[in-house]
Amino acid sequence: MSVDEAENPAEADLAVAETEPPAPVLRVVAGQPTDEELAAVVAVLLGSGAAGDVVARRFRRWSTPTRTLGRLDAARAAMHGWSRARR
């Protein structure tokens, strides 16, 4: 269906939207990068998005390192607790 064949404005907008190419995600502002350089940039950007999921992982309370801060005496007591338990 072409724009001229559309009967109402909503159909005309759909016809125009279907023929327009999508906007580019990346744009080179200056310089003449090679295909390999562009591929490297795309790989880094895609890789950084995947790494965000790992960093955002939530720790459970029992496994957080901050749980033991300020409790060095408790950690030392736990190391020798087995020998003190029989007394």
PDB file of N, CA and C in Angstrom:
ATOM      1  N   MET A   1       0.844  -1.155   0.000  1.00  0.00           N
ATOM      2  CA  MET A   1       0.000   0.000   0.000  1.00  0.00           C
ATOM      3  C   MET A   1       0.900   1.232   0.000  1.00  0.00           C
ATOM      4  N   SER A   2       0.634   2.178  -0.861  1.00  0.00           N
ATOM      5  CA  SER A   2       1.404   3.414  -0.909  1.00  0.00           C
ATOM      6  C   SER A   2       0.683   4.485  -0.114  1.00  0.00           C
ATOM      7  N   VAL A   3       1.347   5.623   0.082  1.00  0.00           N
ATOM      8  CA  VAL A   3       0.756   6.721   0.835  1.00  0.00           C
ATOM      9  C   VAL A   3      -0.464   7.260   0.103  1.00  0.00           C
ATOM     10  N   ASP A   4      -0.420   7.276  -1.216  1.00  0.00           N
ATOM     11  CA  ASP A   4      -1.538   7.797  -2.003  1.00  0.00           C
ATOM     12  C   ASP A   4      -2.770   6.909  -1.886  1.00  0.00           C
ATOM     13  N   GLU A   5      -2.567   5.619  -1.705  1.00  0.00           N
ATOM     14  CA  GLU A   5      -3.681   4.678  -1.643  1.00  0.00           C
ATOM     15  C   GLU A   5      -4.365   4.657  -0.279  1.00  0.00           C
ATOM     16  N   ALA A   6      -3.739   5.221   0.751  1.00  0.00           N
ATOM     17  CA  ALA A   6      -4.305   5.183   2.099  1.00  0.00           C
ATOM     18  C   ALA A   6      -5.544   6.061   2.170  1.00  0.00           C
ATOM     19  N   GLU A   7      -6.575   5.543   2.828  1.00  0.00           N
ATOM     20  CA  GLU A   7      -7.832   6.275   2.900  1.00  0.00           C
ATOM     21  C   GLU A   7      -7.892   7.210   4.103  1.00  0.00           C
ATOM     22  N   ASN A   8      -7.314   6.825   5.226  1.00  0.00           N
ATOM     23  CA  ASN A   8      -7.339   7.719   6.379  1.00  0.00           C
ATOM     24  C   ASN A   8      -5.913   8.077   6.796  1.00  0.00           C
ATOM     25  N   PRO A   9      -5.729   9.145   7.594  1.00  0.00           N
ATOM     26  CA  PRO A   9      -4.384   9.599   7.971  1.00  0.00           C
ATOM     27  C   PRO A   9      -3.593   8.569   8.778  1.00  0.00           C
ATOM     28  N   ALA A  10      -4.264   7.767   9.598  1.00  0.00           N
ATOM     29  CA  ALA A  10      -3.553   6.763  10.390  1.00  0.00           C
ATOM     30  C   ALA A  10      -2.900   5.724   9.491  1.00  0.00           C
ATOM     31  N   GLU A  11      -3.597   5.308   8.451  1.00  0.00           N
ATOM     32  CA  GLU A  11      -3.019   4.352   7.506  1.00  0.00           C
ATOM     33  C   GLU A  11      -1.887   4.987   6.714  1.00  0.00           C
ATOM     34  N   ALA A  12      -2.000   6.279   6.423  1.00  0.00           N
ATOM     35  CA  ALA A  12      -0.936   6.978   5.704  1.00  0.00           C
ATOM     36  C   ALA A  12       0.327   7.025   6.553  1.00  0.00           C
ATOM     37  N   ASP A  13       0.178   7.277   7.865  1.00  0.00           N
ATOM     38  CA  ASP A  13       1.338   7.296   8.760  1.00  0.00           C
ATOM     39  C   ASP A  13       1.980   5.920   8.843  1.00  0.00           C
ATOM     40  N   LEU A  14       1.176   4.875   8.875  1.00  0.00           N
ATOM     41  CA  LEU A  14       1.715   3.517   8.910  1.00  0.00           C
ATOM     42  C   LEU A  14       2.482   3.201   7.635  1.00  0.00           C
ATOM     43  N   ALA A  15       1.955   3.631   6.502  1.00  0.00           N
ATOM     44  CA  ALA A  15       2.623   3.364   5.230  1.00  0.00           C
ATOM     45  C   ALA A  15       3.960   4.076   5.167  1.00  0.00           C
ATOM     46  N   VAL A  16       4.034   5.306   5.665  1.00  0.00           N
ATOM     47  CA  VAL A  16       5.296   6.051   5.669  1.00  0.00           C
ATOM     48  C   VAL A  16       6.263   5.412   6.652  1.00  0.00           C
ATOM     49  N   ALA A  17       5.764   4.994   7.819  1.00  0.00           N
ATOM     50  CA  ALA A  17       6.626   4.391   8.830  1.00  0.00           C
ATOM     51  C   ALA A  17       7.223   3.078   8.339  1.00  0.00           C
ATOM     52  N   GLU A  18       6.491   2.334   7.536  1.00  0.00           N
ATOM     53  CA  GLU A  18       7.002   1.065   7.030  1.00  0.00           C
ATOM     54  C   GLU A  18       8.097   1.255   5.994  1.00  0.00           C
ATOM     55  N   THR A  19       8.102   2.367   5.276  1.00  0.00           N
ATOM     56  CA  THR A  19       9.090   2.572   4.217  1.00  0.00           C
ATOM     57  C   THR A  19      10.338   3.283   4.703  1.00  0.00           C
ATOM     58  N   GLU A  20      10.294   3.970   5.846  1.00  0.00           N
ATOM     59  CA  GLU A  20      11.467   4.685   6.349  1.00  0.00           C
ATOM     60  C   GLU A  20      12.423   3.704   7.018  1.00  0.00           C
ATOM     61  N   PRO A  21      13.718   3.835   6.738  1.00  0.00           N
ATOM     62  CA  PRO A  21      14.690   2.961   7.413  1.00  0.00           C
ATOM     63  C   PRO A  21      14.841   3.387   8.872  1.00  0.00           C
ATOM     64  N   PRO A  22      15.211   2.470   9.740  1.00  0.00           N
ATOM     65  CA  PRO A  22      15.388   2.826  11.151  1.00  0.00           C
ATOM     66  C   PRO A  22      16.593   3.749  11.333  1.00  0.00           C
ATOM     67  N   ALA A  23      16.551   4.550  12.372  1.00  0.00           N
ATOM     68  CA  ALA A  23      17.657   5.459  12.674  1.00  0.00           C
ATOM     69  C   ALA A  23      18.870   4.653  13.127  1.00  0.00           C
ATOM     70  N   PRO A  24      20.092   5.093  12.782  1.00  0.00           N
ATOM     71  CA  PRO A  24      21.286   4.346  13.195  1.00  0.00           C
ATOM     72  C   PRO A  24      21.503   4.440  14.703  1.00  0.00           C
ATOM     73  N   VAL A  25      22.033   3.373  15.268  1.00  0.00           N
ATOM     74  CA  VAL A  25      22.306   3.340  16.697  1.00  0.00           C
ATOM     75  C   VAL A  25      23.631   4.034  16.994  1.00  0.00           C
ATOM     76  N   LEU A  26      24.619   3.822  16.146  1.00  0.00           N
ATOM     77  CA  LEU A  26      25.931   4.456  16.276  1.00  0.00           C
ATOM     78  C   LEU A  26      26.167   5.366  15.084  1.00  0.00           C
ATOM     79  N   ARG A  27      26.909   6.438  15.338  1.00  0.00           N
ATOM     80  CA  ARG A  27      27.233   7.355  14.255  1.00  0.00           C
ATOM     81  C   ARG A  27      28.687   7.776  14.406  1.00  0.00           C
ATOM     82  N   VAL A  28      29.447   7.730  13.321  1.00  0.00           N
ATOM     83  CA  VAL A  28      30.839   8.171  13.325  1.00  0.00           C
ATOM     84  C   VAL A  28      30.829   9.678  13.137  1.00  0.00           C
ATOM     85  N   VAL A  29      31.392  10.401  14.106  1.00  0.00           N
ATOM     86  CA  VAL A  29      31.372  11.858  14.068  1.00  0.00           C
ATOM     87  C   VAL A  29      32.582  12.402  13.329  1.00  0.00           C
ATOM     88  N   ALA A  30      33.737  11.795  13.546  1.00  0.00           N
ATOM     89  CA  ALA A  30      34.956  12.282  12.900  1.00  0.00           C
ATOM     90  C   ALA A  30      35.850  11.100  12.571  1.00  0.00           C
ATOM     91  N   GLY A  31      36.680  11.263  11.564  1.00  0.00           N
ATOM     92  CA  GLY A  31      37.626  10.223  11.189  1.00  0.00           C
ATOM     93  C   GLY A  31      37.037   9.239  10.209  1.00  0.00           C
ATOM     94  N   GLN A  32      37.863   8.295   9.813  1.00  0.00           N
ATOM     95  CA  GLN A  32      37.477   7.253   8.862  1.00  0.00           C
ATOM     96  C   GLN A  32      37.834   5.891   9.458  1.00  0.00           C
ATOM     97  N   PRO A  33      37.047   5.384  10.398  1.00  0.00           N
ATOM     98  CA  PRO A  33      37.388   4.096  11.013  1.00  0.00           C
ATOM     99  C   PRO A  33      37.227   2.953  10.017  1.00  0.00           C
ATOM    100  N   THR A  34      38.060   1.950  10.194  1.00  0.00           N
ATOM    101  CA  THR A  34      37.961   0.761   9.349  1.00  0.00           C
ATOM    102  C   THR A  34      36.833  -0.127   9.870  1.00  0.00           C
ATOM    103  N   ASP A  35      36.496  -1.124   9.091  1.00  0.00           N
ATOM    104  CA  ASP A  35      35.457  -2.066   9.519  1.00  0.00           C
ATOM    105  C   ASP A  35      35.865  -2.795  10.791  1.00  0.00           C
ATOM    106  N   GLU A  36      37.158  -3.112  10.914  1.00  0.00           N
ATOM    107  CA  GLU A  36      37.653  -3.813  12.103  1.00  0.00           C
ATOM    108  C   GLU A  36      37.539  -2.928  13.340  1.00  0.00           C
ATOM    109  N   GLU A  37      37.837  -1.632  13.200  1.00  0.00           N
ATOM    110  CA  GLU A  37      37.736  -0.721  14.338  1.00  0.00           C
ATOM    111  C   GLU A  37      36.281  -0.566  14.789  1.00  0.00           C
ATOM    112  N   LEU A  38      35.376  -0.464  13.840  1.00  0.00           N
ATOM    113  CA  LEU A  38      33.957  -0.381  14.196  1.00  0.00           C
ATOM    114  C   LEU A  38      33.479  -1.668  14.864  1.00  0.00           C
ATOM    115  N   ALA A  39      33.958  -2.796  14.367  1.00  0.00           N
ATOM    116  CA  ALA A  39      33.588  -4.077  14.971  1.00  0.00           C
ATOM    117  C   ALA A  39      34.108  -4.168  16.404  1.00  0.00           C
ATOM    118  N   ALA A  40      35.311  -3.641  16.647  1.00  0.00           N
ATOM    119  CA  ALA A  40      35.872  -3.658  17.999  1.00  0.00           C
ATOM    120  C   ALA A  40      35.039  -2.798  18.940  1.00  0.00           C
ATOM    121  N   VAL A  41      34.611  -1.633  18.475  1.00  0.00           N
ATOM    122  CA  VAL A  41      33.789  -0.754  19.310  1.00  0.00           C
ATOM    123  C   VAL A  41      32.451  -1.421  19.630  1.00  0.00           C
ATOM    124  N   VAL A  42      31.846  -2.027  18.641  1.00  0.00           N
ATOM    125  CA  VAL A  42      30.565  -2.708  18.856  1.00  0.00           C
ATOM    126  C   VAL A  42      30.735  -3.864  19.838  1.00  0.00           C
ATOM    127  N   ALA A  43      31.829  -4.611  19.713  1.00  0.00           N
ATOM    128  CA  ALA A  43      32.071  -5.736  20.621  1.00  0.00           C
ATOM    129  C   ALA A  43      32.243  -5.253  22.060  1.00  0.00           C
ATOM    130  N   VAL A  44      32.955  -4.148  22.245  1.00  0.00           N
ATOM    131  CA  VAL A  44      33.156  -3.606  23.593  1.00  0.00           C
ATOM    132  C   VAL A  44      31.828  -3.135  24.179  1.00  0.00           C
ATOM    133  N   LEU A  45      31.026  -2.450  23.365  1.00  0.00           N
ATOM    134  CA  LEU A  45      29.738  -1.968  23.866  1.00  0.00           C
ATOM    135  C   LEU A  45      28.800  -3.116  24.214  1.00  0.00           C
ATOM    136  N   LEU A  46      28.773  -4.141  23.396  1.00  0.00           N
ATOM    137  CA  LEU A  46      27.927  -5.298  23.693  1.00  0.00           C
ATOM    138  C   LEU A  46      28.438  -6.055  24.913  1.00  0.00           C
ATOM    139  N   GLY A  47      29.751  -6.148  25.055  1.00  0.00           N
ATOM    140  CA  GLY A  47      30.329  -6.833  26.203  1.00  0.00           C
ATOM    141  C   GLY A  47      30.090  -6.093  27.501  1.00  0.00           C
ATOM    142  N   SER A  48      30.111  -4.770  27.455  1.00  0.00           N
ATOM    143  CA  SER A  48      29.891  -4.002  28.680  1.00  0.00           C
ATOM    144  C   SER A  48      28.449  -4.128  29.151  1.00  0.00           C
ATOM    145  N   GLY A  49      27.527  -4.308  28.243  1.00  0.00           N
ATOM    146  CA  GLY A  49      26.131  -4.507  28.633  1.00  0.00           C
ATOM    147  C   GLY A  49      25.924  -5.833  29.325  1.00  0.00           C
ATOM    148  N   ALA A  50      26.622  -6.850  28.895  1.00  0.00           N
ATOM    149  CA  ALA A  50      26.491  -8.168  29.510  1.00  0.00           C
ATOM    150  C   ALA A  50      27.140  -8.200  30.886  1.00  0.00           C
ATOM    151  N   ALA A  51      28.222  -7.447  31.074  1.00  0.00           N
ATOM    152  CA  ALA A  51      28.915  -7.439  32.356  1.00  0.00           C
ATOM    153  C   ALA A  51      28.072  -6.776  33.435  1.00  0.00           C
ATOM    154  N   GLY A  52      27.177  -5.912  33.072  1.00  0.00           N
ATOM    155  CA  GLY A  52      26.335  -5.245  34.049  1.00  0.00           C
ATOM    156  C   GLY A  52      25.445  -6.199  34.801  1.00  0.00           C
ATOM    157  N   ASP A  53      25.034  -7.268  34.194  1.00  0.00           N
ATOM    158  CA  ASP A  53      24.184  -8.238  34.864  1.00  0.00           C
ATOM    159  C   ASP A  53      24.925  -8.948  35.987  1.00  0.00           C
ATOM    160  N   VAL A  54      26.190  -9.228  35.781  1.00  0.00           N
ATOM    161  CA  VAL A  54      26.976  -9.925  36.795  1.00  0.00           C
ATOM    162  C   VAL A  54      27.234  -9.006  37.977  1.00  0.00           C
ATOM    163  N   VAL A  55      27.540  -7.746  37.716  1.00  0.00           N
ATOM    164  CA  VAL A  55      27.829  -6.801  38.788  1.00  0.00           C
ATOM    165  C   VAL A  55      26.581  -6.524  39.615  1.00  0.00           C
ATOM    166  N   ALA A  56      25.444  -6.517  38.986  1.00  0.00           N
ATOM    167  CA  ALA A  56      24.207  -6.208  39.692  1.00  0.00           C
ATOM    168  C   ALA A  56      23.689  -7.385  40.514  1.00  0.00           C
ATOM    169  N   ARG A  57      24.416  -8.487  40.499  1.00  0.00           N
ATOM    170  CA  ARG A  57      23.969  -9.653  41.260  1.00  0.00           C
ATOM    171  C   ARG A  57      23.854  -9.303  42.742  1.00  0.00           C
ATOM    172  N   ARG A  58      22.820  -9.764  43.357  1.00  0.00           N
ATOM    173  CA  ARG A  58      22.579  -9.446  44.753  1.00  0.00           C
ATOM    174  C   ARG A  58      23.203 -10.505  45.650  1.00  0.00           C
ATOM    175  N   PHE A  59      23.930 -10.049  46.662  1.00  0.00           N
ATOM    176  CA  PHE A  59      24.533 -10.969  47.615  1.00  0.00           C
ATOM    177  C   PHE A  59      23.533 -11.264  48.720  1.00  0.00           C
ATOM    178  N   ARG A  60      23.613 -12.457  49.210  1.00  0.00           N
ATOM    179  CA  ARG A  60      22.787 -12.792  50.358  1.00  0.00           C
ATOM    180  C   ARG A  60      23.480 -12.256  51.618  1.00  0.00           C
ATOM    181  N   ARG A  61      22.696 -12.008  52.624  1.00  0.00           N
ATOM    182  CA  ARG A  61      23.230 -11.368  53.826  1.00  0.00           C
ATOM    183  C   ARG A  61      24.325 -12.198  54.499  1.00  0.00           C
ATOM    184  N   TRP A  62      24.186 -13.484  54.520  1.00  0.00           N
ATOM    185  CA  TRP A  62      25.163 -14.296  55.231  1.00  0.00           C
ATOM    186  C   TRP A  62      26.511 -14.339  54.520  1.00  0.00           C
ATOM    187  N   SER A  63      26.550 -14.035  53.236  1.00  0.00           N
ATOM    188  CA  SER A  63      27.808 -14.135  52.496  1.00  0.00           C
ATOM    189  C   SER A  63      28.468 -12.792  52.224  1.00  0.00           C
ATOM    190  N   THR A  64      27.916 -11.702  52.721  1.00  0.00           N
ATOM    191  CA  THR A  64      28.517 -10.404  52.434  1.00  0.00           C
ATOM    192  C   THR A  64      29.764 -10.203  53.279  1.00  0.00           C
ATOM    193  N   PRO A  65      30.820  -9.657  52.672  1.00  0.00           N
ATOM    194  CA  PRO A  65      32.045  -9.410  53.431  1.00  0.00           C
ATOM    195  C   PRO A  65      31.849  -8.372  54.532  1.00  0.00           C
ATOM    196  N   THR A  66      30.933  -7.436  54.365  1.00  0.00           N
ATOM    197  CA  THR A  66      30.730  -6.404  55.380  1.00  0.00           C
ATOM    198  C   THR A  66      30.121  -6.964  56.656  1.00  0.00           C
ATOM    199  N   ARG A  67      29.583  -8.142  56.593  1.00  0.00           N
ATOM    200  CA  ARG A  67      28.986  -8.759  57.777  1.00  0.00           C
ATOM    201  C   ARG A  67      30.041  -9.042  58.842  1.00  0.00           C
ATOM    202  N   THR A  68      31.249  -9.325  58.442  1.00  0.00           N
ATOM    203  CA  THR A  68      32.298  -9.668  59.404  1.00  0.00           C
ATOM    204  C   THR A  68      33.168  -8.479  59.785  1.00  0.00           C
ATOM    205  N   LEU A  69      32.920  -7.302  59.202  1.00  0.00           N
ATOM    206  CA  LEU A  69      33.717  -6.132  59.578  1.00  0.00           C
ATOM    207  C   LEU A  69      33.468  -5.786  61.041  1.00  0.00           C
ATOM    208  N   GLY A  70      34.531  -5.524  61.762  1.00  0.00           N
ATOM    209  CA  GLY A  70      34.405  -5.186  63.170  1.00  0.00           C
ATOM    210  C   GLY A  70      34.219  -6.386  64.065  1.00  0.00           C
ATOM    211  N   ARG A  71      34.303  -7.559  63.528  1.00  0.00           N
ATOM    212  CA  ARG A  71      34.105  -8.773  64.320  1.00  0.00           C
ATOM    213  C   ARG A  71      35.337  -9.666  64.250  1.00  0.00           C
ATOM    214  N   LEU A  72      36.500  -9.081  64.309  1.00  0.00           N
ATOM    215  CA  LEU A  72      37.714  -9.893  64.222  1.00  0.00           C
ATOM    216  C   LEU A  72      37.845 -10.820  65.424  1.00  0.00           C
ATOM    217  N   ASP A  73      37.386 -10.356  66.583  1.00  0.00           N
ATOM    218  CA  ASP A  73      37.452 -11.222  67.763  1.00  0.00           C
ATOM    219  C   ASP A  73      36.557 -12.442  67.575  1.00  0.00           C
ATOM    220  N   ALA A  74      35.411 -12.251  66.972  1.00  0.00           N
ATOM    221  CA  ALA A  74      34.506 -13.369  66.724  1.00  0.00           C
ATOM    222  C   ALA A  74      35.128 -14.345  65.732  1.00  0.00           C
ATOM    223  N   ALA A  75      35.849 -13.818  64.751  1.00  0.00           N
ATOM    224  CA  ALA A  75      36.496 -14.690  63.773  1.00  0.00           C
ATOM    225  C   ALA A  75      37.618 -15.487  64.429  1.00  0.00           C
ATOM    226  N   ARG A  76      38.377 -14.843  65.307  1.00  0.00           N
ATOM    227  CA  ARG A  76      39.458 -15.562  66.000  1.00  0.00           C
ATOM    228  C   ARG A  76      38.884 -16.626  66.939  1.00  0.00           C
ATOM    229  N   ALA A  77      37.797 -16.293  67.597  1.00  0.00           N
ATOM    230  CA  ALA A  77      37.169 -17.253  68.503  1.00  0.00           C
ATOM    231  C   ALA A  77      36.635 -18.443  67.726  1.00  0.00           C
ATOM    232  N   ALA A  78      36.135 -18.198  66.544  1.00  0.00           N
ATOM    233  CA  ALA A  78      35.607 -19.290  65.738  1.00  0.00           C
ATOM    234  C   ALA A  78      36.724 -20.205  65.258  1.00  0.00           C
ATOM    235  N   MET A  79      37.918 -19.639  65.030  1.00  0.00           N
ATOM    236  CA  MET A  79      39.041 -20.458  64.575  1.00  0.00           C
ATOM    237  C   MET A  79      39.449 -21.467  65.645  1.00  0.00           C
ATOM    238  N   HIS A  80      39.362 -21.071  66.905  1.00  0.00           N
ATOM    239  CA  HIS A  80      39.795 -21.949  67.996  1.00  0.00           C
ATOM    240  C   HIS A  80      38.610 -22.485  68.793  1.00  0.00           C
ATOM    241  N   GLY A  81      37.435 -22.312  68.281  1.00  0.00           N
ATOM    242  CA  GLY A  81      36.236 -22.737  68.996  1.00  0.00           C
ATOM    243  C   GLY A  81      36.178 -24.227  69.229  1.00  0.00           C
ATOM    244  N   TRP A  82      36.711 -25.007  68.324  1.00  0.00           N
ATOM    245  CA  TRP A  82      36.649 -26.463  68.472  1.00  0.00           C
ATOM    246  C   TRP A  82      37.433 -26.927  69.697  1.00  0.00           C
ATOM    247  N   SER A  83      38.557 -26.246  69.995  1.00  0.00           N
ATOM    248  CA  SER A  83      39.348 -26.678  71.152  1.00  0.00           C
ATOM    249  C   SER A  83      38.733 -26.188  72.457  1.00  0.00           C
ATOM    250  N   ARG A  84      38.030 -25.077  72.420  1.00  0.00           N
ATOM    251  CA  ARG A  84      37.408 -24.544  73.624  1.00  0.00           C
ATOM    252  C   ARG A  84      36.073 -25.228  73.921  1.00  0.00           C
ATOM    253  N   ALA A  85      35.493 -25.868  72.951  1.00  0.00           N
ATOM    254  CA  ALA A  85      34.176 -26.473  73.131  1.00  0.00           C
ATOM    255  C   ALA A  85      34.219 -27.654  74.090  1.00  0.00           C
ATOM    256  N   ARG A  86      35.341 -28.322  74.222  1.00  0.00           N
ATOM    257  CA  ARG A  86      35.403 -29.495  75.088  1.00  0.00           C
ATOM    258  C   ARG A  86      35.617 -29.133  76.544  1.00  0.00           C
ATOM    259  N   ARG A  87      35.891 -27.882  76.859  1.00  0.00           N
ATOM    260  CA  ARG A  87      36.153 -27.483  78.242  1.00  0.00           C
ATOM    261  C   ARG A  87      34.905 -27.277  79.015  1.00  0.00           C
TER     262      ARG A  87
END
